[in-house]
Amino acid sequence: MSATPLLSIKNIEVIYEQVILAVKNISLEVAANSVVSLLGANGSGKSTTLKAISGLVHAQRGEIADGQIEYLGEVVNHSAPHRLVKQGLVQVLEGRHCFQHLSVEENLLTGGYIHRPSKAKLNAQLDNIYGYFPRLKKIRKSLAGYTSGGEQQMVAIGRALMSDPKLVLLDEPSMGLAPQIVEEIFEIIKNLRDNHGVSFLVAEQNAAVALRYTDYAYVLENGTISDEGTAQKINQSGELLASYLGR
Amino acid sequence: MSFFFEVLVGGLLAGVMYSLVAIGFVLIYKASGVFNFAQGSMVLFSALTFVSLLERSYPFWLAFVLTLLIMLVLAWVIERWVLRKLVNRSPITLFMATLGLSYIIEGLAQSLWGAQVHGLDLGINDEPFEVLGLLLSQFDLFASAVAGSLVIILSLFFNKTRTGIALRAVADDPLAALAVGINLQRLWLIVWGVAGFVGLVAGLLWGARLGVQFSLSLVVLKALPVLIIGGFTSITGCIVGGLIIGASEKLAEIFIGPYLGGGIENWFPYVLAMLFLLVRPAGLFGERQIERV
Ligand SMILES: Nc1ncnc2c1ncn2[C@@H]1O[C@H](COP(=O)(O)OP(=O)(O)OP(=O)(O)O)[C@@H](O)[C@H]1O
Ligand SMILES: [Mg+2]
């Protein structure tokens, strides 16, 4: 990995409602220009880790009780989500969370307001997104709530990309989607990394797909990291399988 | 027959006054999921501030602007010192907080401006005049025109401006709104400010009609059936709900009232609202969850 990582987490511990210990001793890094995945079974703490980074845990009665999160070399344990988005760190929530009663285009627009762009710039940004997801352009006037699961995932990712991020935290992009669409989405991720300098930290249960597109992976088990390494190493070690089977 | 239409149109116009109060509720409910019980006190507070300034011989426009500024400050204080402390609490906690707020605002109004009744003259005379053979109240026509413009302005705001679209996003999914970098606190401030403005407009019209006094805060009770019928999330619903309530209570009073000994205007809206609750709990225009996976 490169010398100064984009994101570096040291030994964090997250507690919900002052008593529920969700993750502990999590350390991980995301280098610039990379796709890193965070693998693990249900309840292993993937979403919690991502929300700790993006600052969203605070909105869910969670707190980072211990450890340190550094983004671009700065400690961001207590940063508000909108400040982080402004600095190029944005999360795509698990379950897509589109604004159901807003049109597809309005959904995308909401993601672009953070830098207070001019109208021309905002439209140029929209065109970029329609370039990545041509399908969205055809349905831009539809209410997001009435589009298909795959389209909603594209809206959610496109909306995050509108803020022109350096690092996207992507929570279970494959959830509930047909294999072909999952593939399509990971191809776009790869393209963004290769050609546009966007890095990703992807939480996935679908390890098989994620590992094919991943530079480096961490395996989460019961709230702590049980294994890490290159995709090849993770594939070979038994840890991943064991974590899903719960030993 | 022309008498029937006169009652009907008169009722419709009066109903718009209820709509005005209901809009204030909808704004805040949409943006933060809070049923703001203090809306009535805000109506009272703004009307009282306005007349008190008039009585201290400020010109009309200056009194309006100053009152608006005071309402914005009030919104800021509420956001900063109440709502921000209560984020992520249950809706019932927030509701209780607004209930408490309503007493504080009323107390504040009283200690600032005293408790006597003030007359408020907006300079529109209330003599009926004739339109298409119907005798209509000039004041009611004026109130409807104001409400109509307000609705048009608000719908432009919600559909065309960045802040408006962001507000609708927050109403839909606050967590996702946070995730895309929308600053919720700033938006709450804006929405309470806008609700304060709507409250001021409602306060002036109601104050001119009833006199500016403490019972003005009870107009919230009239807004409730409007909200139940129109739905808590729709401004169009406020208008339609207000029209339905206004027209039906007047018609009921005139045509059914005599058989029941009169005075049914006071309870008829609630019965109507209850019937609606049974048939259409989300109201006519309430947003129901879009079910689709
Ligand atoms: N808001 C919350 N309040 C209390 N406990 C929570 C909250 N969110 C998550 N938890 C708990 O934290 C632990 C980790 O949950 P998390 O959602 O991070 O797992 P996950 O790996 O994302 O699971 P999944 O694959 O099901 O999405 C779980 O035990 C869960 O019950
Ligand atoms: Mg999860």
Coordinates of C-alpha atoms and ligand atoms in Angstrom, one line a residue:
Chain A
M1 CA 0.0 0.0 0.0
S2 CA 1.1 3.5 -0.6
A3 CA 2.9 5.7 1.9
T4 CA 0.1 7.9 3.1
P5 CA -3.3 6.2 3.1
L6 CA -6.5 8.1 2.3
L7 CA -8.1 6.6 5.3
S8 CA -6.6 5.0 8.3
I9 CA -8.4 3.6 11.3
K10 CA -6.7 2.6 14.5
N11 CA -8.3 0.3 17.1
I12 CA -11.8 1.8 17.1
E13 CA -14.6 0.7 19.3
V14 CA -18.2 1.6 18.7
I15 CA -20.9 1.5 21.3
Y16 CA -24.6 2.0 20.7
E17 CA -26.9 3.5 23.3
Q18 CA -24.0 3.6 25.8
V19 CA -24.2 -0.2 26.3
I20 CA -24.2 -2.2 23.1
L21 CA -20.7 -2.9 22.0
A22 CA -20.9 -3.4 18.2
V23 CA -17.3 -3.4 17.1
K24 CA -13.9 -3.3 18.8
N25 CA -10.3 -3.2 17.9
I26 CA -10.9 -2.4 14.3
S27 CA -7.9 -1.2 12.4
L28 CA -7.8 -0.8 8.6
E29 CA -6.5 1.3 5.8
V30 CA -7.6 2.4 2.4
A31 CA -4.9 3.6 0.1
A32 CA -5.6 6.2 -2.6
N33 CA -6.8 4.7 -5.8
S34 CA -7.9 1.4 -4.4
V35 CA -10.9 -0.8 -3.8
V36 CA -10.9 -2.3 -0.3
S37 CA -13.5 -4.7 0.9
L38 CA -14.9 -5.4 4.3
L39 CA -16.3 -8.9 4.4
G40 CA -18.4 -10.6 7.0
A41 CA -21.6 -12.3 7.9
N42 CA -24.8 -10.7 9.2
G43 CA -24.2 -8.6 12.3
S44 CA -20.5 -8.8 12.1
G45 CA -20.2 -5.0 12.2
K46 CA -19.6 -4.0 8.6
S47 CA -22.2 -1.2 8.6
T48 CA -21.2 0.0 12.0
T49 CA -17.6 0.4 10.8
L50 CA -18.7 2.4 7.8
K51 CA -21.0 4.6 9.7
A52 CA -18.3 5.3 12.3
I53 CA -16.1 6.6 9.5
S54 CA -18.8 8.7 7.8
G55 CA -20.0 10.1 11.1
L56 CA -23.5 8.6 10.8
V57 CA -23.2 6.5 13.9
H58 CA -23.8 9.7 15.9
A59 CA -27.2 10.0 14.3
Q60 CA -28.1 6.5 15.5
R61 CA -27.2 6.9 19.1
G62 CA -23.8 5.4 18.6
E63 CA -20.4 6.7 19.7
I64 CA -16.8 6.0 18.9
A65 CA -15.7 5.1 22.4
D66 CA -12.1 4.4 21.6
G67 CA -9.5 4.6 18.8
Q68 CA -8.9 7.0 16.0
I69 CA -10.2 7.6 12.5
E70 CA -7.9 9.6 10.2
Y71 CA -9.0 10.8 6.9
L72 CA -6.5 12.7 4.7
G73 CA -4.2 12.7 7.8
E74 CA -6.7 14.5 10.0
V75 CA -8.6 12.9 12.9
V76 CA -12.3 12.9 12.1
N77 CA -13.8 11.0 15.0
H78 CA -16.2 13.8 15.7
S79 CA -16.7 15.3 12.3
A80 CA -20.3 15.9 11.2
P81 CA -21.3 13.9 8.0
H82 CA -21.7 17.1 5.9
R83 CA -18.2 18.2 6.7
L84 CA -16.8 14.9 5.6
V85 CA -18.8 14.9 2.4
K86 CA -17.4 18.3 1.7
Q87 CA -13.9 16.9 2.2
G88 CA -14.7 14.1 -0.3
L89 CA -15.8 11.2 1.9
V90 CA -19.3 10.0 1.3
Q91 CA -21.3 6.9 2.3
V92 CA -23.8 4.9 0.2
L93 CA -26.2 3.4 2.8
E94 CA -27.1 -0.3 3.0
G95 CA -30.5 -0.8 1.5
R96 CA -30.0 2.1 -1.0
H97 CA -32.2 4.7 0.9
C98 CA -33.3 6.6 -2.2
F99 CA -35.6 9.6 -1.6
Q100 CA -38.7 7.8 -2.7
H101 CA -40.9 10.7 -3.4
L102 CA -38.2 12.6 -5.3
S103 CA -37.5 12.0 -9.0
V104 CA -34.4 10.2 -10.0
E105 CA -32.8 13.4 -11.2
E106 CA -33.8 15.3 -8.0
N107 CA -32.2 12.4 -6.0
L108 CA -29.0 13.0 -7.9
L109 CA -29.2 16.7 -7.4
T110 CA -29.3 16.5 -3.7
G111 CA -25.9 14.8 -3.7
G112 CA -24.4 17.7 -5.7
Y113 CA -25.4 20.7 -3.4
I114 CA -22.6 20.3 -0.9
H115 CA -20.0 22.4 -2.8
R116 CA -22.6 25.0 -3.8
P117 CA -21.8 24.6 -7.5
S118 CA -23.1 27.0 -10.2
K119 CA -26.0 25.7 -12.2
A120 CA -23.7 24.9 -15.2
K121 CA -21.4 22.9 -13.0
L122 CA -24.2 21.0 -11.4
N123 CA -25.6 20.1 -14.8
A124 CA -22.1 19.0 -16.0
Q125 CA -21.9 16.8 -12.9
L126 CA -25.3 15.3 -13.7
D127 CA -24.1 14.5 -17.2
N128 CA -21.1 12.7 -15.8
I129 CA -23.4 10.5 -13.7
Y130 CA -25.6 9.8 -16.7
G131 CA -22.4 8.9 -18.5
Y132 CA -21.6 6.2 -15.8
F133 CA -25.3 5.1 -15.6
P134 CA -26.9 5.7 -19.0
R135 CA -30.0 3.9 -17.7
L136 CA -30.7 6.6 -15.2
K137 CA -31.0 9.2 -17.9
K138 CA -34.0 7.4 -19.4
I139 CA -35.8 7.3 -16.1
R140 CA -34.7 10.7 -14.8
K141 CA -38.2 12.0 -14.3
S142 CA -39.6 8.9 -12.6
L143 CA -40.1 8.9 -8.8
A144 CA -37.2 6.9 -7.3
G145 CA -39.6 4.9 -5.2
Y146 CA -41.1 3.3 -8.4
T147 CA -37.8 2.2 -10.0
S148 CA -36.3 -1.2 -9.8
G149 CA -33.8 -2.4 -7.1
G150 CA -30.9 -2.2 -9.5
E151 CA -31.9 1.3 -10.7
Q152 CA -32.2 2.4 -7.1
Q153 CA -28.7 1.2 -6.3
M154 CA -27.5 3.2 -9.3
V155 CA -29.3 6.2 -8.0
A156 CA -27.8 5.8 -4.6
I157 CA -24.3 5.5 -6.0
G158 CA -24.8 8.2 -8.5
R159 CA -26.1 10.5 -5.8
A160 CA -23.0 10.0 -3.8
L161 CA -20.8 10.5 -6.8
M162 CA -22.4 13.9 -7.4
S163 CA -20.4 15.3 -4.5
D164 CA -17.2 14.4 -6.5
P165 CA -15.8 12.2 -3.7
K166 CA -12.3 10.9 -3.2
L167 CA -13.5 7.9 -1.1
V168 CA -16.9 6.2 -1.3
L169 CA -18.1 3.9 1.5
L170 CA -20.3 1.4 -0.2
D171 CA -22.5 -0.7 2.0
E172 CA -23.7 -4.0 0.5
P173 CA -24.2 -2.8 -3.1
S174 CA -25.1 -6.4 -4.2
M175 CA -28.0 -6.8 -1.7
G176 CA -31.1 -8.2 -3.4
L177 CA -29.8 -7.7 -6.9
A178 CA -29.5 -10.1 -9.8
P179 CA -25.9 -11.3 -10.5
Q180 CA -25.8 -9.5 -13.8
I181 CA -26.6 -6.1 -12.2
V182 CA -24.1 -6.8 -9.4
E183 CA -21.5 -7.3 -12.0
E184 CA -22.5 -4.1 -13.8
I185 CA -22.2 -2.1 -10.6
F186 CA -18.8 -3.5 -9.7
E187 CA -17.6 -2.8 -13.3
I188 CA -18.5 0.8 -12.7
I189 CA -16.6 0.8 -9.4
K190 CA -13.5 -0.5 -11.2
N191 CA -13.9 2.1 -13.9
L192 CA -14.1 4.9 -11.4
R193 CA -11.0 3.7 -9.6
D194 CA -9.0 3.1 -12.8
N195 CA -10.0 6.3 -14.6
H196 CA -11.3 8.8 -12.1
G197 CA -9.2 8.3 -9.0
V198 CA -12.1 7.4 -6.8
S199 CA -11.4 4.9 -4.0
F200 CA -13.9 2.6 -2.4
L201 CA -14.4 0.8 0.9
V202 CA -17.0 -1.8 0.1
A203 CA -18.9 -3.8 2.8
E204 CA -20.1 -7.1 1.3
Q205 CA -21.5 -10.4 2.3
N206 CA -21.1 -11.6 -1.3
A207 CA -17.4 -12.2 -0.9
A208 CA -17.0 -14.1 -4.2
V209 CA -17.9 -11.1 -6.3
A210 CA -16.3 -8.5 -4.1
L211 CA -12.9 -10.3 -4.0
R212 CA -12.7 -10.3 -7.8
Y213 CA -12.7 -6.5 -7.8
T214 CA -10.8 -5.9 -4.6
D215 CA -7.2 -4.9 -4.0
Y216 CA -7.2 -5.7 -0.4
A217 CA -9.7 -7.2 2.0
Y218 CA -10.6 -7.4 5.7
V219 CA -12.7 -10.1 7.2
L220 CA -14.9 -9.1 10.1
E221 CA -16.2 -11.6 12.6
N222 CA -18.2 -10.8 15.7
G223 CA -17.2 -7.2 15.7
T224 CA -13.4 -7.6 15.2
I225 CA -11.1 -8.2 12.3
S226 CA -10.2 -11.9 12.0
D227 CA -8.2 -11.8 8.8
E228 CA -6.8 -9.4 6.2
G229 CA -4.8 -9.6 3.0
T230 CA -4.9 -9.4 -0.7
A231 CA -7.8 -11.0 -2.5
Q232 CA -5.7 -14.0 -3.4
K233 CA -4.6 -14.5 0.2
I234 CA -8.1 -14.2 1.6
N235 CA -9.4 -16.7 -1.0
Q236 CA -6.8 -19.2 0.1
S237 CA -7.1 -18.9 3.8
G238 CA -9.9 -20.7 5.6
E239 CA -10.8 -17.7 7.7
L240 CA -13.4 -16.3 5.4
L241 CA -15.4 -19.5 5.1
A242 CA -15.0 -20.1 8.8
S243 CA -16.4 -16.6 9.6
Y244 CA -19.5 -17.3 7.6
L245 CA -20.0 -20.7 9.2
G246 CA -19.4 -19.2 12.6
R247 CA -16.7 -21.8 13.3
Chain B
M1 CA -80.6 28.1 -4.7
S2 CA -78.5 31.2 -4.8
F3 CA -78.7 31.2 -1.0
F4 CA -77.2 27.7 -1.1
F5 CA -74.3 28.9 -3.2
E6 CA -73.8 31.9 -1.1
V7 CA -73.3 29.7 2.0
L8 CA -71.2 27.3 0.1
V9 CA -68.8 29.9 -1.3
G10 CA -68.7 31.8 2.0
G11 CA -67.8 28.5 3.7
L12 CA -65.1 27.7 1.1
L13 CA -63.5 31.2 1.6
A14 CA -63.6 30.9 5.4
G15 CA -62.1 27.4 5.1
V16 CA -59.0 28.9 3.5
M17 CA -58.3 30.6 6.8
Y18 CA -58.0 27.2 8.4
S19 CA -55.7 26.0 5.6
L20 CA -53.3 28.9 6.4
V21 CA -52.8 27.6 10.0
A22 CA -52.6 24.0 8.8
I23 CA -49.8 24.8 6.3
G24 CA -47.5 25.8 9.2
F25 CA -48.0 22.4 10.7
V26 CA -47.3 20.5 7.5
L27 CA -44.0 22.4 6.9
I28 CA -42.5 21.4 10.2
Y29 CA -44.0 17.9 10.1
K30 CA -42.6 17.2 6.7
A31 CA -39.1 18.4 7.5
S32 CA -38.7 16.9 11.0
G33 CA -41.5 14.5 11.6
V34 CA -42.6 16.7 14.6
F35 CA -46.2 17.6 15.2
N36 CA -45.5 21.1 16.3
F37 CA -48.1 21.9 18.9
A38 CA -46.5 25.4 19.3
Q39 CA -47.7 26.5 15.9
G40 CA -50.8 28.1 17.5
S41 CA -48.6 30.0 19.9
M42 CA -46.4 31.2 17.0
V43 CA -49.5 32.5 15.3
L44 CA -50.5 34.3 18.5
F45 CA -47.0 35.6 19.2
S46 CA -46.5 37.0 15.7
A47 CA -49.9 38.7 15.6
L48 CA -49.4 40.2 19.1
T49 CA -45.9 41.4 18.2
F50 CA -47.2 43.0 15.0
V51 CA -50.1 44.9 16.6
S52 CA -48.0 46.0 19.5
L53 CA -45.5 47.5 17.0
L54 CA -48.4 49.1 15.1
E55 CA -49.7 50.6 18.3
R56 CA -46.2 52.0 19.0
S57 CA -46.8 53.8 15.7
Y58 CA -44.4 51.8 13.5
P59 CA -45.5 51.9 9.9
F60 CA -47.2 48.8 8.6
W61 CA -44.3 47.5 6.4
L62 CA -41.7 48.1 9.1
A63 CA -43.9 46.3 11.7
F64 CA -44.2 43.4 9.3
V65 CA -40.5 43.1 8.6
L66 CA -39.6 43.5 12.3
T67 CA -42.1 40.8 13.3
L68 CA -40.7 38.5 10.7
L69 CA -37.2 39.1 12.0
I70 CA -38.3 38.3 15.5
M71 CA -40.0 35.1 14.3
L72 CA -36.7 34.1 12.6
V73 CA -34.8 34.7 15.9
L74 CA -37.4 32.6 17.7
A75 CA -36.9 29.9 15.1
W76 CA -33.2 30.0 15.7
V77 CA -33.5 29.8 19.4
I78 CA -35.9 26.9 19.1
E79 CA -33.6 25.0 16.7
R80 CA -30.5 25.8 18.7
W81 CA -31.7 25.2 22.3
V82 CA -34.5 22.7 21.9
L83 CA -34.5 20.7 18.8
R84 CA -30.8 20.2 18.5
K85 CA -30.7 18.7 22.0
L86 CA -33.5 16.3 21.2
V87 CA -32.3 14.8 17.9
N88 CA -33.0 11.1 17.6
R89 CA -35.6 11.1 20.3
S90 CA -39.0 9.6 19.8
P91 CA -41.7 11.6 18.1
I92 CA -43.7 11.7 21.4
T93 CA -40.7 13.3 23.2
L94 CA -40.5 15.9 20.5
F95 CA -44.3 16.5 20.6
M96 CA -44.1 17.0 24.4
A97 CA -41.3 19.5 23.8
T98 CA -43.4 21.5 21.5
L99 CA -46.2 21.4 23.9
G100 CA -43.9 22.9 26.5
L101 CA -42.7 25.4 24.0
S102 CA -46.2 26.6 23.3
Y103 CA -46.6 27.6 26.9
I104 CA -43.2 29.3 27.0
I105 CA -44.0 31.2 23.8
E106 CA -47.4 32.3 25.1
G107 CA -45.9 33.3 28.4
L108 CA -43.2 35.3 26.6
A109 CA -45.9 37.0 24.5
Q110 CA -47.8 37.9 27.6
S111 CA -44.9 39.3 29.5
L112 CA -43.6 41.3 26.5
W113 CA -46.9 42.7 25.3
G114 CA -49.4 42.3 28.1
A115 CA -52.6 40.4 28.1
Q116 CA -55.2 42.8 26.8
V117 CA -57.2 42.3 23.6
H118 CA -56.0 44.3 20.7
G119 CA -57.9 45.2 17.6
L120 CA -56.1 44.8 14.3
D121 CA -57.2 46.6 11.2
L122 CA -55.6 45.6 8.0
G123 CA -57.5 48.2 6.1
I124 CA -59.7 45.8 4.2
N125 CA -63.3 46.5 5.0
D126 CA -65.5 43.5 5.6
E127 CA -68.6 44.7 3.8
P128 CA -70.0 42.1 1.5
F129 CA -70.0 42.8 -2.2
E130 CA -71.5 41.2 -5.1
V131 CA -69.8 38.7 -7.5
L132 CA -71.9 36.9 -10.1
G133 CA -75.0 37.6 -8.1
L134 CA -73.5 36.2 -4.9
L135 CA -72.9 38.3 -1.8
L136 CA -69.3 37.6 -0.7
S137 CA -67.1 39.0 2.1
Q138 CA -64.3 41.1 0.8
F139 CA -62.1 40.1 3.6
D140 CA -62.6 36.4 2.9
L141 CA -61.7 37.1 -0.8
F142 CA -58.6 38.8 0.3
A143 CA -57.6 36.0 2.7
S144 CA -58.1 33.5 -0.1
A145 CA -55.9 35.5 -2.5
V146 CA -53.2 35.6 0.2
A147 CA -53.5 31.9 0.8
G148 CA -53.4 31.2 -2.9
S149 CA -50.3 33.2 -3.4
L150 CA -48.6 31.6 -0.4
V151 CA -49.3 28.1 -1.8
I152 CA -47.9 29.0 -5.2
I153 CA -44.8 30.5 -3.6
L154 CA -44.3 27.5 -1.4
S155 CA -44.7 25.0 -4.2
L156 CA -42.2 26.9 -6.3
F157 CA -39.9 26.9 -3.3
F158 CA -40.2 23.1 -2.8
N159 CA -39.9 22.1 -6.4
K160 CA -37.5 24.6 -7.9
T161 CA -35.0 25.7 -5.3
R162 CA -32.1 23.7 -4.0
T163 CA -33.2 24.3 -0.4
G164 CA -36.7 23.2 -1.2
I165 CA -35.5 20.0 -2.9
A166 CA -33.2 19.3 0.1
L167 CA -36.1 19.8 2.4
R168 CA -38.2 17.3 0.6
A169 CA -35.3 14.9 0.7
V170 CA -35.0 15.3 4.5
A171 CA -38.8 14.7 4.8
D172 CA -38.4 11.4 2.8
D173 CA -35.3 10.0 4.5
P174 CA -33.4 11.9 7.1
L175 CA -30.5 9.4 7.4
A176 CA -29.9 9.4 3.7
A177 CA -30.1 13.2 3.7
L178 CA -27.3 13.2 6.3
A179 CA -25.3 10.7 4.2
V180 CA -25.4 12.9 1.1
G181 CA -24.1 15.8 3.1
I182 CA -27.3 17.8 3.7
N183 CA -26.9 19.9 6.8
L184 CA -30.0 19.1 8.8
Q185 CA -29.6 21.8 11.4
R186 CA -29.5 24.5 8.8
L187 CA -32.6 23.1 7.1
W188 CA -34.6 22.9 10.4
L189 CA -33.7 26.5 11.0
I190 CA -35.0 27.4 7.5
V191 CA -38.2 25.4 7.9
W192 CA -39.0 26.9 11.3
G193 CA -38.4 30.3 9.8
V194 CA -40.8 29.6 7.0
A195 CA -43.3 28.2 9.4
G196 CA -42.9 31.4 11.4
F197 CA -43.6 33.5 8.3
V198 CA -46.7 31.4 7.5
G199 CA -47.7 31.8 11.2
L200 CA -47.4 35.6 10.9
V201 CA -49.6 35.7 7.8
A202 CA -52.2 33.5 9.5
G203 CA -51.9 35.6 12.7
L204 CA -52.6 38.8 10.8
L205 CA -55.6 37.5 9.1
W206 CA -57.1 35.7 12.1
G207 CA -56.1 38.6 14.3
A208 CA -58.0 41.0 12.0
R209 CA -61.0 38.7 12.2
L210 CA -61.1 37.8 15.8
G211 CA -59.1 40.5 17.5
V212 CA -55.6 39.8 18.7
Q213 CA -56.1 37.9 22.0
F214 CA -54.9 34.8 23.7
S215 CA -57.7 32.6 22.4
L216 CA -56.0 33.1 19.0
S217 CA -53.6 30.2 19.8
L218 CA -56.7 28.0 19.8
V219 CA -57.0 28.2 16.1
V220 CA -54.7 25.2 16.1
L221 CA -57.7 23.2 17.2
K222 CA -59.5 24.2 14.0
A223 CA -56.5 23.1 12.0
L224 CA -56.5 19.6 13.3
P225 CA -59.5 18.3 11.3
V226 CA -58.1 20.0 8.3
L227 CA -54.8 18.1 8.7
I228 CA -56.6 14.8 9.3
I229 CA -58.7 15.2 6.1
G230 CA -55.9 16.6 3.9
G231 CA -53.1 14.6 5.3
F232 CA -50.1 15.8 7.4
T233 CA -47.7 15.9 4.6
S234 CA -49.3 17.8 1.8
I235 CA -49.8 21.5 1.3
T236 CA -52.4 20.8 -1.3
G237 CA -54.1 18.7 1.3
C238 CA -54.2 21.7 3.6
I239 CA -56.0 23.7 1.1
V240 CA -58.5 21.0 0.1
G241 CA -59.0 20.0 3.7
G242 CA -59.6 23.6 4.7
L243 CA -62.1 24.0 1.8
I244 CA -64.0 20.9 2.8
I245 CA -64.1 21.9 6.5
G246 CA -65.1 25.4 5.7
A247 CA -67.9 24.5 3.3
S248 CA -69.3 21.6 5.1
E249 CA -69.4 23.3 8.5
K250 CA -71.3 26.3 7.1
L251 CA -73.7 24.1 5.1
A252 CA -74.3 21.9 8.1
E253 CA -74.9 24.9 10.3
I254 CA -77.5 26.4 7.9
F255 CA -79.2 23.3 6.6
I256 CA -78.9 20.7 9.4
G257 CA -78.4 23.0 12.3
P258 CA -82.0 24.0 12.8
Y259 CA -83.0 20.4 13.4
L260 CA -80.4 19.9 16.0
G261 CA -80.8 23.2 17.8
G262 CA -77.9 25.0 16.1
G263 CA -74.2 25.5 17.1
I264 CA -73.1 22.4 15.2
E265 CA -70.5 24.4 13.4
N266 CA -68.3 23.9 16.5
W267 CA -68.2 20.1 16.5
F268 CA -69.1 19.2 13.0
P269 CA -65.5 19.4 11.6
Y270 CA -64.3 16.9 14.2
V271 CA -67.0 14.4 13.4
L272 CA -66.1 14.7 9.7
A273 CA -62.4 14.2 10.5
M274 CA -63.3 11.1 12.5
L275 CA -65.2 9.7 9.5
F276 CA -62.2 10.4 7.3
L277 CA -59.9 8.7 9.8
L278 CA -61.9 5.5 9.5
V279 CA -61.9 5.6 5.7
R280 CA -58.6 7.1 4.8
P281 CA -56.1 7.3 7.7
A282 CA -53.4 9.0 5.7
G283 CA -55.8 11.7 4.6
L284 CA -56.7 12.6 1.1
F285 CA -53.2 13.7 0.0
G286 CA -51.1 12.1 2.7
E287 CA -48.0 10.3 1.4
R288 CA -48.2 6.7 1.9
Q289 CA -45.1 4.6 1.9
I290 CA -44.2 3.5 -1.6
E291 CA -44.0 -0.3 -1.3
R292 CA -41.6 -1.7 -3.8
V293 CA -38.4 -3.6 -3.3
Ligands
LIG1 N1 -28.5 1.4 15.8 C1 -28.1 0.3 16.5 N2 -28.4 0.3 17.8 C2 -28.1 -0.8 18.6 N3 -27.4 -1.8 18.1 C3 -27.0 -1.8 16.8 C4 -27.4 -0.7 15.9 N4 -26.9 -1.0 14.7 C5 -26.3 -2.2 14.8 N5 -26.3 -2.7 16.0 C6 -25.7 -3.9 16.5 O1 -24.3 -3.9 16.1 C7 -23.9 -5.2 15.6 C8 -23.3 -5.0 14.2 O2 -24.3 -4.6 13.3 P1 -24.0 -4.1 11.8 O3 -25.3 -3.6 11.3 O4 -22.8 -3.2 11.9 O5 -23.6 -5.4 11.1 P2 -23.4 -5.8 9.6 O6 -22.2 -6.5 9.4 O7 -23.6 -4.6 8.8 O8 -24.6 -6.8 9.3 P3 -25.6 -7.0 8.0 O9 -24.8 -7.8 7.1 O10 -26.8 -7.7 8.6 O11 -25.8 -5.6 7.5 C9 -25.1 -6.1 15.6 O12 -25.1 -6.9 16.7 C10 -26.3 -5.1 15.7 O13 -27.4 -5.7 16.4
MG2 MG -24.9 -4.0 7.4

